[in-house]
Amino acid sequence: MNFSSKLLEKAVEEVAQLPGIGKRTALRLVLHLLNRPKSQTIQLTTALQNLVENTLFCKNCHNISDSEICEICANPKRNSELVCVVEDVRDVMAIENTAQFQGQYHVLGGKISPIEGIGPHNLTIDSLVEKVKNGGIKELIFATSSTIEGDTTNFYIFKQLEGLPVTITSIARGISVGDELEYADEITLGRSIINRIPFEHSLKR
């Protein structure tokens, strides 16, 4: 792809690094930004800069937040004794959209995947175990993706929590095996949360 401008080429190269964006799509997006009013493009770049420089992670659940404690954890109406374990912020958003869950979350930051070089130490599993040991959590709901990696992550956490006084459940498999949580429709996901099952039962599948 030949570029008439080094500035254009550099912008296309950066945009093309985004997931699912090839160079042709990146060129189309960059040219679109050039054709927009300059003020709108500046607003976009300012928003992205603020995102990178000012975004925090909740000290309690590791969700993306504007403050040290996110709005969900700070909400006194949420049940802090019920914690839903998810892979990332997209899963929090998906479950929140169902309006069927009134507990809190714990965001792992991914799932165990040896192929991708992601082990337990790369996730927030240690802080989850520590929270359970400190008491106050009565039930953990595993709501990771229905993949081998998701199941491996659940089982690893389950083994780390053996002997501790906490009930461990898993969302009902209304979600197809192999599916990512964020792509489930709200009704199916909501029902999966409500009809959760003891995690030990899911090991017998």
mmCIF file of C-alpha atoms in Angstrom:
data_model
loop_
_atom_site.group_PDB
_atom_site.id
_atom_site.type_symbol
_atom_site.label_atom_id
_atom_site.label_comp_id
_atom_site.label_asym_id
_atom_site.label_seq_id
_atom_site.Cartn_x
_atom_site.Cartn_y
_atom_site.Cartn_z
ATOM 1 C CA MET A 1 0.000 0.000 0.000
ATOM 2 C CA ASN A 2 1.601 3.241 -1.189
ATOM 3 C CA PHE A 3 1.016 6.390 0.880
ATOM 4 C CA SER A 4 1.392 9.966 -0.262
ATOM 5 C CA SER A 5 2.045 11.093 3.319
ATOM 6 C CA LYS A 6 4.201 9.691 6.111
ATOM 7 C CA LEU A 7 1.721 11.110 8.637
ATOM 8 C CA LEU A 8 -1.102 9.213 6.949
ATOM 9 C CA GLU A 9 0.971 6.018 6.796
ATOM 10 C CA LYS A 10 1.864 6.214 10.500
ATOM 11 C CA ALA A 11 -1.779 6.808 11.502
ATOM 12 C CA VAL A 12 -2.931 3.840 9.408
ATOM 13 C CA GLU A 13 -0.253 1.602 10.920
ATOM 14 C CA GLU A 14 -1.375 2.475 14.459
ATOM 15 C CA VAL A 15 -5.091 2.008 13.768
ATOM 16 C CA ALA A 16 -4.391 -1.301 11.993
ATOM 17 C CA GLN A 17 -3.045 -2.708 15.277
ATOM 18 C CA LEU A 18 -6.550 -2.683 16.749
ATOM 19 C CA PRO A 19 -8.313 -6.095 16.916
ATOM 20 C CA GLY A 20 -10.178 -6.987 13.724
ATOM 21 C CA ILE A 21 -8.868 -3.967 11.820
ATOM 22 C CA GLY A 22 -6.883 -4.550 8.646
ATOM 23 C CA LYS A 23 -4.909 -1.915 6.766
ATOM 24 C CA ARG A 24 -7.707 -1.166 4.285
ATOM 25 C CA THR A 25 -10.221 -0.621 7.080
ATOM 26 C CA ALA A 26 -7.645 1.414 8.982
ATOM 27 C CA LEU A 27 -7.113 3.646 5.939
ATOM 28 C CA ARG A 28 -10.865 4.161 5.596
ATOM 29 C CA LEU A 29 -11.173 5.129 9.271
ATOM 30 C CA VAL A 30 -8.199 7.498 9.170
ATOM 31 C CA LEU A 31 -9.511 9.227 6.045
ATOM 32 C CA HIS A 32 -12.908 9.512 7.736
ATOM 33 C CA LEU A 33 -11.264 11.247 10.707
ATOM 34 C CA LEU A 34 -9.471 13.632 8.345
ATOM 35 C CA ASN A 35 -12.769 14.573 6.715
ATOM 36 C CA ARG A 36 -14.528 15.239 10.028
ATOM 37 C CA PRO A 37 -14.430 18.715 11.595
ATOM 38 C CA LYS A 38 -11.089 19.105 13.369
ATOM 39 C CA SER A 39 -12.833 19.738 16.709
ATOM 40 C CA GLN A 40 -14.520 16.319 16.625
ATOM 41 C CA THR A 41 -11.263 14.502 15.944
ATOM 42 C CA ILE A 42 -9.567 16.419 18.742
ATOM 43 C CA GLN A 43 -12.388 15.382 21.103
ATOM 44 C CA LEU A 44 -11.737 11.758 20.166
ATOM 45 C CA THR A 45 -8.001 11.992 20.755
ATOM 46 C CA THR A 46 -8.597 13.815 24.054
ATOM 47 C CA ALA A 47 -11.014 11.095 25.194
ATOM 48 C CA LEU A 48 -8.472 8.384 24.325
ATOM 49 C CA GLN A 49 -5.678 10.251 26.104
ATOM 50 C CA ASN A 50 -7.829 10.653 29.225
ATOM 51 C CA LEU A 51 -8.711 6.956 29.041
ATOM 52 C CA VAL A 52 -5.046 5.953 29.041
ATOM 53 C CA GLU A 53 -3.847 8.465 31.632
ATOM 54 C CA ASN A 54 -6.740 8.594 34.112
ATOM 55 C CA THR A 55 -8.482 5.201 34.093
ATOM 56 C CA LEU A 56 -8.105 3.279 37.356
ATOM 57 C CA PHE A 57 -8.866 -0.282 38.415
ATOM 58 C CA CYS A 58 -11.123 -0.837 41.403
ATOM 59 C CA LYS A 59 -9.086 -1.938 44.423
ATOM 60 C CA ASN A 60 -11.847 -4.313 45.456
ATOM 61 C CA CYS A 61 -12.961 -6.037 42.234
ATOM 62 C CA HIS A 62 -10.395 -4.915 39.597
ATOM 63 C CA ASN A 63 -13.115 -3.509 37.329
ATOM 64 C CA ILE A 64 -12.258 -0.448 35.240
ATOM 65 C CA SER A 65 -13.209 2.595 37.262
ATOM 66 C CA ASP A 66 -12.928 6.372 37.531
ATOM 67 C CA SER A 67 -12.040 6.112 41.234
ATOM 68 C CA GLU A 68 -10.271 3.733 43.621
ATOM 69 C CA ILE A 69 -13.557 1.936 44.354
ATOM 70 C CA CYS A 70 -15.953 1.421 41.436
ATOM 71 C CA GLU A 71 -19.617 2.427 41.524
ATOM 72 C CA ILE A 72 -20.799 -1.181 41.879
ATOM 73 C CA CYS A 73 -18.612 -1.948 44.895
ATOM 74 C CA ALA A 74 -19.460 1.421 46.461
ATOM 75 C CA ASN A 75 -23.211 0.875 46.087
ATOM 76 C CA PRO A 76 -24.612 -0.090 49.540
ATOM 77 C CA LYS A 77 -27.590 -1.784 47.845
ATOM 78 C CA ARG A 78 -25.332 -4.412 46.261
ATOM 79 C CA ASN A 79 -24.857 -7.703 48.122
ATOM 80 C CA SER A 80 -21.152 -7.896 49.004
ATOM 81 C CA GLU A 81 -21.573 -11.504 50.215
ATOM 82 C CA LEU A 82 -22.365 -12.624 46.635
ATOM 83 C CA VAL A 83 -19.493 -12.286 44.163
ATOM 84 C CA CYS A 84 -19.565 -13.118 40.452
ATOM 85 C CA VAL A 85 -16.187 -14.105 38.999
ATOM 86 C CA VAL A 86 -15.711 -12.938 35.399
ATOM 87 C CA GLU A 87 -12.859 -12.646 32.921
ATOM 88 C CA ASP A 88 -13.003 -8.962 32.021
ATOM 89 C CA VAL A 89 -15.013 -5.746 32.059
ATOM 90 C CA ARG A 90 -17.061 -6.786 29.012
ATOM 91 C CA ASP A 91 -18.526 -9.621 31.055
ATOM 92 C CA VAL A 92 -19.449 -7.229 33.866
ATOM 93 C CA MET A 93 -21.277 -5.059 31.338
ATOM 94 C CA ALA A 94 -23.064 -8.074 29.824
ATOM 95 C CA ILE A 95 -24.313 -9.302 33.205
ATOM 96 C CA GLU A 96 -25.293 -5.811 34.353
ATOM 97 C CA ASN A 97 -27.417 -5.454 31.216
ATOM 98 C CA THR A 98 -29.527 -8.413 32.363
ATOM 99 C CA ALA A 99 -30.553 -6.576 35.576
ATOM 100 C CA GLN A 100 -30.702 -10.027 37.235
ATOM 101 C CA PHE A 101 -27.637 -9.788 39.479
ATOM 102 C CA GLN A 102 -27.377 -7.590 42.556
ATOM 103 C CA GLY A 103 -24.090 -8.810 44.000
ATOM 104 C CA GLN A 104 -20.547 -7.649 43.338
ATOM 105 C CA TYR A 105 -17.886 -8.831 40.882
ATOM 106 C CA HIS A 106 -14.312 -9.999 40.749
ATOM 107 C CA VAL A 107 -12.583 -9.370 37.409
ATOM 108 C CA LEU A 108 -9.803 -11.868 36.731
ATOM 109 C CA GLY A 109 -8.249 -9.979 33.849
ATOM 110 C CA GLY A 110 -8.407 -12.980 31.517
ATOM 111 C CA LYS A 111 -8.301 -16.768 31.767
ATOM 112 C CA ILE A 112 -5.596 -19.387 32.171
ATOM 113 C CA SER A 113 -4.207 -20.194 28.722
ATOM 114 C CA PRO A 114 -0.782 -21.892 28.524
ATOM 115 C CA ILE A 115 -0.788 -21.535 24.731
ATOM 116 C CA GLU A 116 -0.922 -17.747 25.112
ATOM 117 C CA GLY A 117 1.500 -17.793 28.037
ATOM 118 C CA ILE A 118 -1.149 -16.785 30.577
ATOM 119 C CA GLY A 119 -0.852 -18.532 33.922
ATOM 120 C CA PRO A 120 -2.601 -18.069 37.290
ATOM 121 C CA HIS A 121 0.022 -15.498 38.341
ATOM 122 C CA ASN A 122 -1.039 -13.260 35.431
ATOM 123 C CA LEU A 123 -4.602 -13.036 36.770
ATOM 124 C CA THR A 124 -6.114 -11.621 39.958
ATOM 125 C CA ILE A 125 -6.707 -15.074 41.454
ATOM 126 C CA ASP A 126 -4.528 -14.452 44.514
ATOM 127 C CA SER A 127 -6.539 -11.413 45.565
ATOM 128 C CA LEU A 128 -9.776 -13.384 45.104
ATOM 129 C CA VAL A 129 -8.514 -16.185 47.358
ATOM 130 C CA GLU A 130 -7.400 -13.593 49.898
ATOM 131 C CA LYS A 131 -10.848 -11.961 49.904
ATOM 132 C CA VAL A 132 -12.498 -15.308 50.577
ATOM 133 C CA LYS A 133 -10.021 -16.081 53.380
ATOM 134 C CA ASN A 134 -10.781 -12.723 54.983
ATOM 135 C CA GLY A 135 -14.462 -13.713 55.263
ATOM 136 C CA GLY A 136 -17.579 -11.821 54.257
ATOM 137 C CA ILE A 137 -18.150 -13.726 51.006
ATOM 138 C CA LYS A 138 -20.784 -16.446 51.217
ATOM 139 C CA GLU A 139 -21.066 -17.410 47.550
ATOM 140 C CA LEU A 140 -18.846 -17.215 44.478
ATOM 141 C CA ILE A 141 -20.465 -17.576 41.056
ATOM 142 C CA PHE A 142 -18.168 -18.669 38.245
ATOM 143 C CA ALA A 143 -19.255 -16.824 35.098
ATOM 144 C CA THR A 144 -16.302 -17.374 32.807
ATOM 145 C CA SER A 145 -16.599 -18.376 29.147
ATOM 146 C CA SER A 146 -17.692 -21.909 28.266
ATOM 147 C CA THR A 147 -14.302 -22.829 26.832
ATOM 148 C CA ILE A 148 -11.527 -25.186 27.880
ATOM 149 C CA GLU A 149 -9.576 -22.196 29.163
ATOM 150 C CA GLY A 150 -12.586 -20.894 31.095
ATOM 151 C CA ASP A 151 -13.230 -24.307 32.658
ATOM 152 C CA THR A 152 -9.537 -24.685 33.518
ATOM 153 C CA THR A 153 -9.591 -21.313 35.255
ATOM 154 C CA ASN A 154 -12.701 -22.238 37.236
ATOM 155 C CA PHE A 155 -11.209 -25.548 38.331
ATOM 156 C CA TYR A 156 -7.929 -23.934 39.397
ATOM 157 C CA ILE A 157 -9.756 -21.388 41.562
ATOM 158 C CA PHE A 158 -12.011 -24.124 42.946
ATOM 159 C CA LYS A 159 -8.953 -26.096 44.091
ATOM 160 C CA GLN A 160 -7.416 -22.986 45.674
ATOM 161 C CA LEU A 161 -10.569 -22.462 47.735
ATOM 162 C CA GLU A 162 -11.007 -26.054 48.916
ATOM 163 C CA GLY A 163 -11.771 -26.196 52.626
ATOM 164 C CA LEU A 164 -12.770 -22.550 52.887
ATOM 165 C CA PRO A 165 -16.300 -21.674 54.082
ATOM 166 C CA VAL A 166 -17.717 -20.426 50.787
ATOM 167 C CA THR A 167 -20.360 -21.813 48.420
ATOM 168 C CA ILE A 168 -19.105 -22.088 44.843
ATOM 169 C CA THR A 169 -21.596 -22.146 41.999
ATOM 170 C CA SER A 170 -21.460 -21.853 38.227
ATOM 171 C CA ILE A 171 -23.869 -20.200 35.824
ATOM 172 C CA ALA A 172 -26.273 -22.661 34.210
ATOM 173 C CA ARG A 173 -25.172 -23.786 30.761
ATOM 174 C CA GLY A 174 -27.743 -21.857 28.817
ATOM 175 C CA ILE A 175 -24.580 -20.531 27.226
ATOM 176 C CA SER A 176 -23.354 -22.805 24.428
ATOM 177 C CA VAL A 177 -20.063 -24.576 25.043
ATOM 178 C CA GLY A 178 -17.263 -22.609 23.402
ATOM 179 C CA ASP A 179 -19.103 -19.292 23.615
ATOM 180 C CA GLU A 180 -17.739 -16.100 25.124
ATOM 181 C CA LEU A 181 -19.989 -14.564 27.774
ATOM 182 C CA GLU A 182 -20.157 -11.135 26.156
ATOM 183 C CA TYR A 183 -21.908 -12.528 23.058
ATOM 184 C CA ALA A 184 -24.777 -14.190 24.951
ATOM 185 C CA ASP A 185 -28.160 -12.509 24.677
ATOM 186 C CA GLU A 186 -29.417 -10.800 27.836
ATOM 187 C CA ILE A 187 -32.339 -13.172 28.480
ATOM 188 C CA THR A 188 -30.217 -16.323 28.208
ATOM 189 C CA LEU A 189 -27.450 -14.826 30.339
ATOM 190 C CA GLY A 190 -29.932 -13.583 32.941
ATOM 191 C CA ARG A 191 -31.504 -17.027 33.233
ATOM 192 C CA SER A 192 -28.053 -18.603 33.525
ATOM 193 C CA ILE A 193 -27.293 -16.373 36.501
ATOM 194 C CA ILE A 194 -30.609 -17.090 38.222
ATOM 195 C CA ASN A 195 -30.462 -20.859 37.605
ATOM 196 C CA ARG A 196 -26.838 -21.296 38.654
ATOM 197 C CA ILE A 197 -25.745 -24.718 39.905
ATOM 198 C CA PRO A 198 -23.162 -25.985 42.436
ATOM 199 C CA PHE A 199 -19.780 -25.964 40.734
ATOM 200 C CA GLU A 200 -19.142 -29.605 41.677
ATOM 201 C CA HIS A 201 -22.083 -30.598 39.433
ATOM 202 C CA SER A 202 -20.499 -28.892 36.435
ATOM 203 C CA LEU A 203 -17.402 -31.101 36.864
ATOM 204 C CA LYS A 204 -19.548 -34.163 36.106
ATOM 205 C CA ARG A 205 -20.535 -33.008 32.625
#
